[in-house]
CSV table of C-alpha atoms and ligand atoms in Angstrom, one decimal:
chain,number,residue,atom,x,y,z
S,1,MET,CA,107.0,54.5,126.5
S,2,LYS,CA,107.5,54.0,123.0
S,3,ALA,CA,104.8,54.4,120.3
S,4,LYS,CA,104.7,53.7,116.5
S,5,ILE,CA,102.6,55.1,113.6
S,6,THR,CA,102.8,53.8,110.0
S,7,LEU,CA,101.8,56.2,107.3
S,8,ALA,CA,101.0,55.4,103.3
S,9,LYS,CA,98.8,57.0,100.8
S,10,GLU,CA,96.8,53.6,100.5
S,11,PHE,CA,95.3,54.5,104.0
S,12,ARG,CA,93.4,57.1,102.8
S,13,ILE,CA,90.1,57.3,104.5
S,14,GLY,CA,88.5,60.3,102.1
S,15,ASN,CA,88.5,63.9,101.5
S,16,ILE,CA,88.1,66.1,104.4
S,17,ASP,CA,85.0,68.0,103.4
S,18,LYS,CA,85.8,71.6,105.1
S,19,ARG,CA,82.7,71.8,106.7
S,20,ILE,CA,83.8,69.5,109.2
S,21,TYR,CA,85.5,72.3,110.6
S,22,GLY,CA,82.1,74.3,111.4
S,23,SER,CA,80.6,75.9,114.3
S,24,PHE,CA,77.4,77.3,116.0
S,25,ILE,CA,75.9,80.6,116.8
S,26,GLU,CA,72.3,80.3,118.8
S,27,HIS,CA,70.1,82.8,119.8
S,28,LEU,CA,71.5,82.0,123.5
S,29,GLY,CA,73.0,83.7,126.5
S,30,ARG,CA,75.7,86.4,125.1
S,31,ALA,CA,76.6,84.1,121.7
S,32,VAL,CA,74.8,87.2,119.8
S,33,TYR,CA,74.2,90.0,122.2
S,34,GLY,CA,77.9,91.0,123.6
S,35,GLY,CA,79.1,88.2,121.2
S,36,ILE,CA,79.0,88.5,117.5
S,37,TYR,CA,76.9,91.8,117.9
S,38,GLU,CA,77.6,94.6,120.1
S,39,PRO,CA,76.8,98.1,118.9
S,40,GLY,CA,78.8,100.6,120.8
S,41,HIS,CA,81.5,98.1,121.5
S,42,PRO,CA,84.8,99.9,120.6
S,43,THR,CA,85.7,97.4,118.0
S,44,ALA,CA,82.0,97.1,116.3
S,45,ASP,CA,81.7,98.1,112.8
S,46,GLU,CA,79.0,100.3,111.1
S,47,ASN,CA,76.5,97.2,111.6
S,48,GLY,CA,77.5,96.6,115.4
S,49,LEU,CA,79.5,93.3,114.4
S,50,ARG,CA,82.7,93.0,116.7
S,51,ARG,CA,85.6,93.1,114.9
S,52,ASP,CA,87.7,91.9,117.6
S,53,VAL,CA,85.8,88.4,117.2
S,54,ILE,CA,85.7,88.3,113.7
S,55,ASP,CA,89.3,88.6,113.9
S,56,LEU,CA,89.6,85.6,116.1
S,57,VAL,CA,86.8,83.8,114.0
S,58,LYS,CA,88.9,83.7,110.9
S,59,LYS,CA,92.0,82.7,112.3
S,60,LEU,CA,90.1,79.5,113.8
S,61,ASN,CA,88.9,79.6,109.9
S,62,VAL,CA,85.6,78.1,110.5
S,63,PRO,CA,84.0,77.8,107.0
S,64,ILE,CA,80.3,77.0,108.1
S,65,VAL,CA,78.5,78.3,111.0
S,66,ARG,CA,75.0,76.9,112.1
S,67,TYR,CA,72.4,79.5,113.1
S,68,PRO,CA,69.9,80.5,115.0
S,69,GLY,CA,69.8,77.5,117.3
S,70,GLY,CA,69.3,74.9,119.0
S,71,ASN,CA,66.8,74.6,121.0
S,72,PHE,CA,66.0,78.5,120.2
S,73,VAL,CA,64.8,77.6,116.9
S,74,SER,CA,61.9,75.4,117.7
S,75,GLY,CA,59.9,78.6,119.2
S,76,TYR,CA,61.3,80.9,116.5
S,77,ASN,CA,59.6,83.4,114.1
S,78,TRP,CA,62.0,84.0,111.6
S,79,GLU,CA,59.7,86.9,110.3
S,80,ASP,CA,60.5,88.9,113.9
S,81,GLY,CA,64.4,89.2,112.8
S,82,VAL,CA,63.9,90.9,109.6
S,83,GLY,CA,62.7,94.7,108.1
S,84,PRO,CA,63.3,97.7,110.5
S,85,VAL,CA,65.0,97.2,113.5
S,86,GLU,CA,62.5,99.5,115.5
S,87,GLN,CA,59.6,97.4,114.3
S,88,ARG,CA,60.9,94.0,115.8
S,89,PRO,CA,58.8,92.6,118.2
S,90,LYS,CA,60.2,91.4,121.6
S,91,ARG,CA,59.1,87.8,122.7
S,92,LEU,CA,59.5,85.3,125.3
S,93,GLU,CA,61.9,82.9,124.6
S,94,LEU,CA,60.8,79.6,126.4
S,95,ALA,CA,63.7,77.4,125.4
S,96,TRP,CA,66.1,79.5,127.6
S,97,GLY,CA,63.5,81.6,129.9
S,98,VAL,CA,64.7,84.9,128.4
S,99,THR,CA,63.6,87.9,126.2
S,100,GLU,CA,64.6,87.9,122.5
S,101,PRO,CA,64.6,91.5,121.5
S,102,ASN,CA,65.5,90.5,117.8
S,103,TYR,CA,67.8,93.4,117.2
S,104,PHE,CA,69.6,90.7,115.2
S,105,GLY,CA,68.3,88.3,112.6
S,106,THR,CA,68.6,86.7,109.4
S,107,ASN,CA,69.8,89.3,107.2
S,108,GLU,CA,72.4,90.2,110.1
S,109,PHE,CA,74.1,86.8,110.3
S,110,ALA,CA,74.2,86.7,106.5
S,111,GLU,CA,76.1,90.0,106.8
S,112,TRP,CA,78.2,88.5,109.7
S,113,CYS,CA,79.2,85.3,107.8
S,114,LYS,CA,80.4,87.4,104.9
S,115,LYS,CA,83.0,89.0,107.1
S,116,ALA,CA,84.0,86.2,108.7
S,117,ASN,CA,84.3,84.1,105.7
S,118,ALA,CA,81.6,81.3,106.3
S,119,GLU,CA,79.1,79.9,104.9
S,120,CYS,CA,75.7,79.7,106.7
S,121,MET,CA,74.0,76.6,108.2
S,122,MET,CA,70.3,77.5,108.7
S,123,ALA,CA,67.9,75.9,110.9
S,124,VAL,CA,64.1,76.1,110.3
S,125,ASN,CA,61.7,75.6,113.1
S,126,LEU,CA,59.8,72.3,112.9
S,127,GLY,CA,58.7,72.8,116.7
S,128,THR,CA,56.0,75.1,117.0
S,129,ARG,CA,55.8,76.0,113.2
S,130,GLY,CA,56.2,73.6,110.2
S,131,PRO,CA,56.8,73.2,106.3
S,132,ASP,CA,55.1,76.9,105.2
S,133,ALA,CA,57.3,79.0,107.5
S,134,ALA,CA,60.4,77.0,106.4
S,135,ARG,CA,59.8,77.4,102.5
S,136,ASN,CA,58.7,81.0,103.0
S,137,LEU,CA,62.3,81.4,104.5
S,138,VAL,CA,64.0,79.8,101.7
S,139,GLU,CA,62.0,82.0,99.4
S,140,TYR,CA,63.2,84.9,101.3
S,141,CYS,CA,66.9,83.9,101.5
S,142,ASN,CA,67.7,82.4,98.3
S,143,HIS,CA,65.0,83.5,95.7
S,144,LYS,CA,66.3,86.3,93.3
S,145,SER,CA,63.4,88.6,93.0
S,146,GLY,CA,59.5,88.8,91.4
S,147,SER,CA,57.8,87.0,94.5
S,148,TYR,CA,56.3,88.1,97.6
S,149,TRP,CA,59.6,87.0,100.2
S,150,SER,CA,62.1,87.5,97.9
S,151,ASP,CA,60.8,91.0,97.3
S,152,LEU,CA,60.4,91.4,100.9
S,153,ARG,CA,64.2,90.8,101.3
S,154,ARG,CA,64.9,93.1,98.6
S,155,SER,CA,62.7,96.0,100.5
S,156,HIS,CA,64.7,95.1,103.7
S,157,GLY,CA,68.0,96.2,101.8
S,158,TYR,CA,69.6,92.9,100.6
S,159,GLU,CA,69.1,92.9,96.6
S,160,GLU,CA,70.9,89.9,96.1
S,161,PRO,CA,69.7,86.7,97.6
S,162,HIS,CA,72.1,85.1,100.4
S,163,ASN,CA,72.1,81.5,98.6
S,164,ILE,CA,72.1,79.7,102.0
S,165,LYS,CA,72.8,75.9,100.6
S,166,LEU,CA,72.3,73.7,103.7
S,167,TRP,CA,69.4,73.7,106.0
S,168,CYS,CA,68.5,71.9,109.4
S,169,LEU,CA,65.2,70.5,109.7
S,170,GLY,CA,64.2,71.6,113.1
S,171,ASN,CA,66.8,70.9,116.3
S,172,GLU,CA,66.3,67.7,118.8
S,173,MET,CA,62.9,66.9,118.3
S,174,ASP,CA,63.2,63.4,120.2
S,175,GLY,CA,63.8,65.9,123.2
S,176,GLY,CA,61.1,66.5,125.9
S,177,TRP,CA,62.7,70.0,126.5
S,178,GLN,CA,62.0,70.9,122.8
S,179,MET,CA,59.1,73.4,121.9
S,180,GLY,CA,57.1,71.0,119.9
S,181,ALA,CA,59.3,67.8,120.2
S,182,LYS,CA,57.7,65.0,118.3
S,183,THR,CA,57.4,61.2,118.0
S,184,ALA,CA,59.8,59.8,115.1
S,185,PHE,CA,56.7,59.3,113.2
S,186,GLU,CA,55.3,62.7,113.4
S,187,TYR,CA,58.8,64.1,113.1
S,188,GLY,CA,59.7,61.8,110.0
S,189,ARG,CA,56.5,63.0,108.3
S,190,THR,CA,56.9,66.8,109.2
S,191,ALA,CA,60.6,66.9,108.1
S,192,LEU,CA,60.1,64.8,104.8
S,193,GLU,CA,57.3,67.5,103.7
S,194,ALA,CA,59.6,70.8,104.8
S,195,SER,CA,62.4,69.1,103.0
S,196,LYS,CA,60.2,68.8,100.0
S,197,LEU,CA,58.9,72.2,100.1
S,198,MET,CA,62.0,73.3,100.7
S,199,LYS,CA,63.7,72.0,98.1
S,200,TRP,CA,60.8,72.6,95.5
S,201,THR,CA,61.5,76.4,96.4
S,202,ASP,CA,65.3,75.9,95.8
S,203,PRO,CA,66.6,72.5,94.7
S,204,THR,CA,69.9,73.7,95.2
S,205,ILE,CA,69.8,73.1,98.9
S,206,GLU,CA,70.5,70.1,100.9
S,207,THR,CA,69.0,69.5,104.3
S,208,VAL,CA,69.7,67.8,107.6
S,209,LEU,CA,67.3,65.1,109.3
S,210,CYS,CA,67.5,65.6,113.0
S,211,GLY,CA,69.0,62.4,114.9
S,212,SER,CA,69.1,61.5,118.4
S,213,SER,CA,69.7,64.6,121.0
S,214,SER,CA,72.5,62.5,121.9
S,215,ARG,CA,73.3,58.9,122.0
S,216,ASN,CA,72.0,58.6,125.8
S,217,MET,CA,68.7,59.1,124.7
S,218,HIS,CA,66.4,55.9,125.3
S,219,THR,CA,65.3,56.2,121.9
S,220,PHE,CA,68.7,56.3,120.5
S,221,GLY,CA,68.6,54.2,117.2
S,222,SER,CA,65.2,53.4,116.7
S,223,TRP,CA,64.5,57.3,116.4
S,224,GLU,CA,66.9,57.4,113.4
S,225,ALA,CA,65.8,54.1,111.7
S,226,GLU,CA,62.4,55.3,111.8
S,227,THR,CA,62.7,58.9,110.7
S,228,LEU,CA,64.8,57.6,108.0
S,229,GLU,CA,62.5,54.8,106.6
S,230,ILE,CA,60.1,57.7,106.2
S,231,ALA,CA,62.4,60.7,105.0
S,232,TYR,CA,65.1,59.0,103.4
S,233,ASP,CA,64.3,59.8,99.9
S,234,GLY,CA,64.1,63.4,100.8
S,235,ILE,CA,66.7,64.4,102.8
S,236,ASP,CA,70.7,64.4,102.5
S,237,TYR,CA,72.3,64.1,105.9
S,238,VAL,CA,71.1,62.7,109.5
S,239,SER,CA,72.3,64.6,112.3
S,240,LEU,CA,74.4,63.7,115.7
S,241,HIS,CA,74.7,65.7,119.1
S,242,GLN,CA,76.8,64.7,121.9
S,243,TYR,CA,78.6,66.9,124.8
S,244,TYR,CA,80.8,65.6,127.5
S,245,GLY,CA,81.8,66.2,131.0
S,246,ASN,CA,84.2,65.1,133.7
S,247,HIS,CA,82.1,65.8,136.7
S,248,GLU,CA,84.1,62.9,138.1
S,249,ASP,CA,87.3,64.7,137.8
S,250,ASP,CA,89.0,61.5,136.4
S,251,ALA,CA,91.0,62.8,133.1
S,252,ALA,CA,92.1,59.6,132.3
S,253,ASN,CA,88.5,58.2,131.8
S,254,PHE,CA,87.3,62.0,130.3
S,255,LEU,CA,89.9,61.3,127.4
S,256,ALA,CA,88.7,57.6,127.0
S,257,ARG,CA,85.3,59.4,126.2
S,258,THR,CA,86.7,59.4,122.0
S,259,LEU,CA,86.0,55.5,122.4
S,260,GLU,CA,82.1,56.0,122.9
S,261,PHE,CA,82.1,58.9,120.6
S,262,ASP,CA,83.2,57.1,117.7
S,263,ASP,CA,81.0,54.3,118.5
S,264,PHE,CA,77.9,56.5,118.2
S,265,ILE,CA,79.4,57.9,114.9
S,266,TYR,CA,79.7,53.7,113.9
S,267,SER,CA,76.2,53.2,115.1
S,268,VAL,CA,74.7,56.1,113.3
S,269,ILE,CA,76.6,54.9,110.0
S,270,CYS,CA,75.2,51.3,110.5
S,271,ILE,CA,71.5,53.0,110.8
S,272,CYS,CA,71.8,54.7,107.6
S,273,ASP,CA,73.0,51.8,105.6
S,274,TYR,CA,70.8,49.3,107.3
S,275,VAL,CA,67.8,51.7,105.8
S,276,LYS,CA,69.9,51.9,102.7
S,277,ALA,CA,69.9,48.3,102.4
S,278,LYS,CA,66.3,47.5,103.1
S,279,LYS,CA,65.5,50.3,100.6
S,280,ARG,CA,67.6,48.6,98.0
S,281,SER,CA,68.8,52.6,97.7
S,282,LYS,CA,71.4,53.6,95.5
S,283,LYS,CA,71.6,56.8,97.6
S,284,THR,CA,73.9,57.1,100.7
S,285,ILE,CA,73.1,59.4,103.8
S,286,ASN,CA,76.1,61.0,105.0
S,287,LEU,CA,76.1,62.6,108.6
S,288,SER,CA,76.0,66.1,110.4
S,289,PHE,CA,77.7,66.2,113.8
S,290,ASP,CA,76.3,69.6,114.0
S,291,GLU,CA,76.7,69.6,117.9
S,292,TRP,CA,79.6,68.5,120.0
S,293,ASN,CA,81.9,70.1,122.9
S,294,VAL,CA,82.6,69.5,126.4
S,295,TRP,CA,79.9,70.9,128.5
S,296,TYR,CA,79.5,70.7,132.0
S,297,HIS,CA,81.3,73.5,134.0
S,298,SER,CA,78.7,76.2,133.7
S,299,ASN,CA,75.7,73.9,134.2
S,300,ASN,CA,72.9,75.4,136.9
S,301,ALA,CA,74.8,78.4,136.9
S,302,PRO,CA,71.9,81.0,137.6
S,303,TYR,CA,70.5,83.8,135.3
S,304,GLU,CA,67.6,86.3,135.5
S,305,LYS,CA,64.4,85.1,134.0
S,306,TRP,CA,63.2,87.0,131.2
S,307,SER,CA,66.2,89.2,130.9
S,308,VAL,CA,67.9,90.1,127.7
S,309,ALA,CA,71.0,87.9,126.9
S,310,PRO,CA,72.0,87.3,130.4
S,311,PRO,CA,75.1,85.1,130.6
S,312,GLN,CA,74.5,81.3,130.1
S,313,LEU,CA,76.1,78.3,129.4
S,314,GLU,CA,79.5,80.4,129.9
S,315,ASP,CA,82.0,77.2,130.4
S,316,ILE,CA,85.6,78.6,131.1
S,317,TYR,CA,87.6,75.5,129.6
S,318,ASN,CA,90.7,74.0,131.2
S,319,PHE,CA,93.9,72.2,129.6
S,320,GLU,CA,92.2,68.8,129.6
S,321,ASP,CA,89.1,70.0,128.0
S,322,ALA,CA,91.4,70.9,124.9
S,323,LEU,CA,92.7,67.6,125.1
S,324,LEU,CA,89.5,66.2,124.8
S,325,VAL,CA,88.4,68.7,122.1
S,326,GLY,CA,91.5,67.6,120.0
S,327,SER,CA,90.9,63.9,120.2
S,328,LEU,CA,87.0,64.4,119.6
S,329,LEU,CA,88.1,66.2,116.3
S,330,ILE,CA,90.6,63.6,115.5
S,331,THR,CA,88.0,61.3,115.7
S,332,LEU,CA,85.6,63.1,113.2
S,333,LEU,CA,88.3,63.0,110.7
S,334,ARG,CA,88.6,59.2,111.2
S,335,HIS,CA,85.0,59.2,109.6
S,336,CYS,CA,85.4,61.9,107.2
S,337,ASP,CA,84.4,59.4,104.3
S,338,ARG,CA,81.0,59.7,105.9
S,339,ILE,CA,80.8,62.9,108.4
S,340,LYS,CA,80.5,65.7,105.8
S,341,ILE,CA,79.5,68.6,108.3
S,342,ALA,CA,80.6,68.9,111.9
S,343,CYS,CA,79.8,72.0,114.6
S,344,LEU,CA,81.9,72.7,117.3
S,345,ALA,CA,79.0,74.2,119.6
S,346,GLN,CA,79.1,76.9,120.3
S,347,LEU,CA,81.7,79.7,118.6
S,348,VAL,CA,81.3,82.8,121.1
S,349,ASN,CA,80.9,82.8,124.8
S,350,VAL,CA,78.2,79.8,125.0
S,351,ILE,CA,80.1,76.8,125.3
S,352,ALA,CA,82.8,78.3,123.4
S,353,PRO,CA,86.0,78.7,122.2
S,354,ILE,CA,86.0,82.6,121.9
S,355,PHE,CA,85.1,84.2,125.1
S,356,THR,CA,84.1,88.0,125.3
S,357,GLN,CA,83.5,90.7,127.9
S,358,THR,CA,80.5,92.9,127.2
S,359,GLY,CA,82.2,96.2,126.5
S,360,GLY,CA,85.5,94.9,127.1
S,361,GLY,CA,88.1,92.2,125.5
S,362,VAL,CA,88.0,89.1,124.0
S,363,PHE,CA,90.1,85.7,124.9
S,364,GLU,CA,90.9,82.6,123.3
S,365,GLN,CA,89.9,79.8,125.6
S,366,THR,CA,92.2,76.5,125.6
S,367,ILE,CA,90.0,74.5,123.2
S,368,TYR,CA,90.4,77.2,120.4
S,369,PHE,CA,94.2,75.9,119.9
S,370,PRO,CA,93.7,72.4,118.7
S,371,PHE,CA,90.5,73.6,116.8
S,372,MET,CA,92.6,76.5,115.3
S,373,HIS,CA,95.6,73.7,114.3
S,374,LEU,CA,93.2,71.1,112.7
S,375,SER,CA,91.0,73.3,111.0
S,376,ASN,CA,94.3,75.2,109.5
S,377,TYR,CA,96.3,72.6,108.7
S,378,GLY,CA,94.3,69.6,108.3
S,379,ARG,CA,93.1,69.6,105.1
S,380,GLY,CA,92.7,67.7,102.0
S,381,SER,CA,92.5,63.9,102.8
S,382,ALA,CA,92.7,62.2,106.0
S,383,LEU,CA,95.2,59.1,106.2
S,384,LEU,CA,94.5,56.5,109.1
S,385,PRO,CA,97.7,56.1,110.5
S,386,LEU,CA,98.4,52.3,111.8
S,387,ILE,CA,99.1,52.9,115.3
S,388,ASP,CA,100.9,50.6,117.8
S,389,CYS,CA,101.1,51.9,121.2
S,390,PRO,CA,100.4,50.9,124.9
S,391,ARG,CA,96.8,50.9,126.2
S,392,TYR,CA,95.1,51.7,129.4
S,393,ASP,CA,91.9,51.0,131.5
S,394,SER,CA,89.8,53.6,133.1
S,395,ARG,CA,86.6,53.5,135.1
S,396,ASP,CA,84.1,53.0,132.1
S,397,PHE,CA,86.5,51.9,129.3
S,398,THR,CA,89.0,49.3,128.5
S,399,ASP,CA,92.1,49.3,126.3
S,400,VAL,CA,92.4,52.7,125.4
S,401,PRO,CA,95.2,53.8,123.2
S,402,TYR,CA,97.2,56.0,124.7
S,403,LEU,CA,97.7,58.0,121.5
S,404,GLU,CA,95.0,59.6,120.0
S,405,SER,CA,96.0,60.5,116.0
S,406,ILE,CA,95.3,61.2,112.5
S,407,ALA,CA,97.4,62.2,109.3
S,408,THR,CA,96.0,64.5,106.7
S,409,TYR,CA,97.6,65.1,103.4
S,410,ASP,CA,97.2,68.0,101.0
S,411,GLU,CA,98.2,66.7,97.8
S,412,GLU,CA,97.7,69.8,95.7
S,413,ASN,CA,100.1,72.1,98.6
S,414,GLU,CA,102.3,68.7,99.1
S,415,GLU,CA,101.7,69.5,102.6
S,416,MET,CA,101.2,66.9,105.5
S,417,ALA,CA,100.4,67.2,109.2
S,418,ILE,CA,100.3,64.2,112.0
S,419,PHE,CA,98.1,65.1,114.7
S,420,CYS,CA,98.4,63.3,117.9
S,421,VAL,CA,97.3,63.4,121.6
S,422,ASN,CA,99.0,61.8,124.6
S,423,LYS,CA,96.7,60.9,127.1
S,424,SER,CA,99.2,59.7,129.8
S,425,LEU,CA,99.2,62.1,132.6
S,426,ASP,CA,102.8,61.1,133.6
S,427,GLU,CA,104.6,59.5,130.3
S,428,SER,CA,106.1,60.8,127.6
S,429,VAL,CA,105.4,58.9,124.3
S,430,VAL,CA,108.6,58.5,121.8
S,431,LEU,CA,107.2,58.4,118.7
S,432,ASP,CA,108.4,56.7,115.6
S,433,VAL,CA,106.7,57.7,112.3
S,434,ASN,CA,107.1,55.5,109.6
S,435,LEU,CA,106.3,58.0,106.5
S,436,MET,CA,106.8,54.7,103.9
S,437,ASP,CA,105.9,56.3,100.4
S,438,PHE,CA,106.2,59.5,101.9
S,439,GLY,CA,110.0,59.7,101.6
S,440,GLY,CA,110.2,63.2,100.0
S,441,TYR,CA,108.4,64.7,102.9
S,442,LYS,CA,110.7,66.3,105.4
S,443,PRO,CA,109.1,67.8,109.0
S,444,VAL,CA,109.1,71.8,109.0
S,445,GLU,CA,107.3,73.0,112.6
S,446,PHE,CA,106.2,70.9,115.6
S,447,LEU,CA,103.6,72.7,117.7
S,448,SER,CA,102.5,71.5,120.7
S,449,MET,CA,100.6,72.5,124.2
S,450,ASP,CA,101.9,70.6,127.2
S,451,GLY,CA,103.3,70.6,130.5
S,452,TYR,CA,100.0,72.8,131.9
S,453,ASP,CA,98.1,71.7,135.1
S,454,LYS,CA,95.2,69.7,133.7
S,455,LYS,CA,92.9,72.4,135.0
S,456,ALA,CA,94.5,75.6,133.9
S,457,GLU,CA,92.5,78.2,132.3
S,458,ASN,CA,92.8,80.9,130.3
S,459,THR,CA,91.4,84.5,131.3
S,460,PHE,CA,91.3,88.2,129.6
S,461,ASN,CA,94.9,89.0,131.2
S,462,ALA,CA,96.7,85.7,130.4
S,463,VAL,CA,96.0,83.4,127.6
S,464,ASN,CA,98.6,81.1,128.9
S,465,VAL,CA,97.4,77.9,127.8
S,466,ARG,CA,98.5,78.0,124.3
S,467,PRO,CA,100.5,76.1,121.6
S,468,HIS,CA,104.6,76.3,121.2
S,469,GLY,CA,107.2,75.8,118.8
S,470,ASN,CA,109.6,72.7,119.4
S,471,PRO,CA,112.9,71.9,117.6
S,472,VAL,CA,111.6,70.1,114.3
S,473,PRO,CA,111.7,66.5,115.0
S,474,ALA,CA,114.6,63.9,113.4
S,475,LEU,CA,114.2,62.5,110.4
S,476,ASP,CA,116.1,59.1,109.7
S,477,GLY,CA,115.4,57.8,106.2
S,478,THR,CA,111.4,57.5,106.1
S,479,THR,CA,111.4,57.3,110.2
S,480,LEU,CA,110.7,60.3,112.0
S,481,THR,CA,111.5,60.4,115.8
S,482,ALA,CA,109.6,63.2,118.1
S,483,GLU,CA,108.9,63.0,121.7
S,484,LEU,CA,105.5,63.7,123.1
S,485,LYS,CA,105.1,65.2,126.5
S,486,PRO,CA,102.7,63.6,128.9
S,487,PHE,CA,99.5,64.9,128.7
S,488,SER,CA,99.9,66.7,125.5
S,489,TRP,CA,98.4,68.1,122.0
S,490,ASN,CA,101.1,67.8,119.4
S,491,VAL,CA,100.9,68.7,115.6
S,492,ILE,CA,104.0,67.9,113.3
S,493,ARG,CA,103.8,69.4,109.9
S,494,LEU,CA,105.7,68.2,106.9
S,495,LYS,CA,106.3,69.7,103.6
S,496,LYS,CA,107.9,67.8,100.5
H,501,LIG,O1,74.0,74.2,122.5
H,501,LIG,C1,73.3,74.4,123.6
H,501,LIG,C2,72.0,73.3,123.4
H,501,LIG,O2,72.5,72.2,123.5
H,501,LIG,C3,71.5,73.8,122.3
H,501,LIG,O3,70.2,74.5,122.2
H,501,LIG,C4,70.4,72.2,121.8
H,501,LIG,O4,70.6,71.8,120.4
H,501,LIG,C5,71.3,71.4,122.7
H,501,LIG,O5,70.8,70.4,123.6
């Protein structure tokens, strides 16, 4: 089939905030223990941080990582995770039914972030705790010295503050599964007061209000409106969470989920702006899509109750998952004027692009690669491509474009990239790109992932599902032509 894309400088959506390429580490399963932290592992550094994992995180180029949860944070006493390790308590962790030994906590995570070239996005417990514990944690992390909590940090060996700028006000507080779940009114008030105290402690921080746990919640929409009406002036972002699965084994329908994802984002933008209008406010609330991914392969996998760091949520991803992850990230970029932060959930072992063996090796899952491409090459500003392509109907969707695409333009470095997913299972797309006023740009690299069985996975021994290079596409005047193989992920890079 044939498709056409037109690109122009005027089609600029906005600057891409690098935090859109964020990720997430929760105290859950083997994300921390056996994931990023494993003293005694052959690659562990003097702090027990796995260097093999850090190397892959660096290649992924993740600028910000959310921590320590997730559901975990709603029962967490952050004080349990600081100070001499041998004095830290072991706690029953009710969110995931395990024992948390607290060998790893706030300072260790701040240390890990430095080594991984990432900022920390810290979540506070607004489930079983509240504004007081939250503002103490801000003081512990960000105040230089001369107060109880800042001096405690210094006595723990961290003379300099961690200067954490971005803070989540709890996690999924509308969900019945959450410790200390709340009504919209209860949460709106708690979040507003917590944010107030946290910002009084450090006025340079930004805070994220919990939106609905997903678009499927029956309270979705009214939760956002009600909590925002209460907390609007005191917070900076509202969060979105969404995961997808392919239980029906219907690849066409699975990849069409981007339409729903797009609709979800658009709805939340509208709700934020509805509250803005109602309040006659000059302030715009932006979005933090701080949990998104494919999650279903590992559902209901058994684990030993109250054990320490058992394998949990260990999805092994296949090729079709990689295409959806690439398509979802493209969709996020299409809203980069309003989405400033997004976190692929999660980063290591737990529904993650990086997978380790405790005591052993590590490998890149299929979803690692589209994320890596976008995070490395999708910088600068995003351009909304004018796409002309055939469409299909699937079980739940109509008029699904076969081609999912975004272009990015890094003016400073004179680089561009065009990212495309061909969703057709059996037909190539012959793509013409009209570069219009990007006439001086020439294609320099064409990377793709194609030709794999849709269920193909990577393993410790064989990272087979990975990108490969192709001949650079032809350029005739300002028209670039490329063949996008059936069911494929594609990146065309251009330079001036
Ligand atoms: O990422 C796994 C879990 O999904 C998180 O703990 C929770 O916030 C969400 O429901």
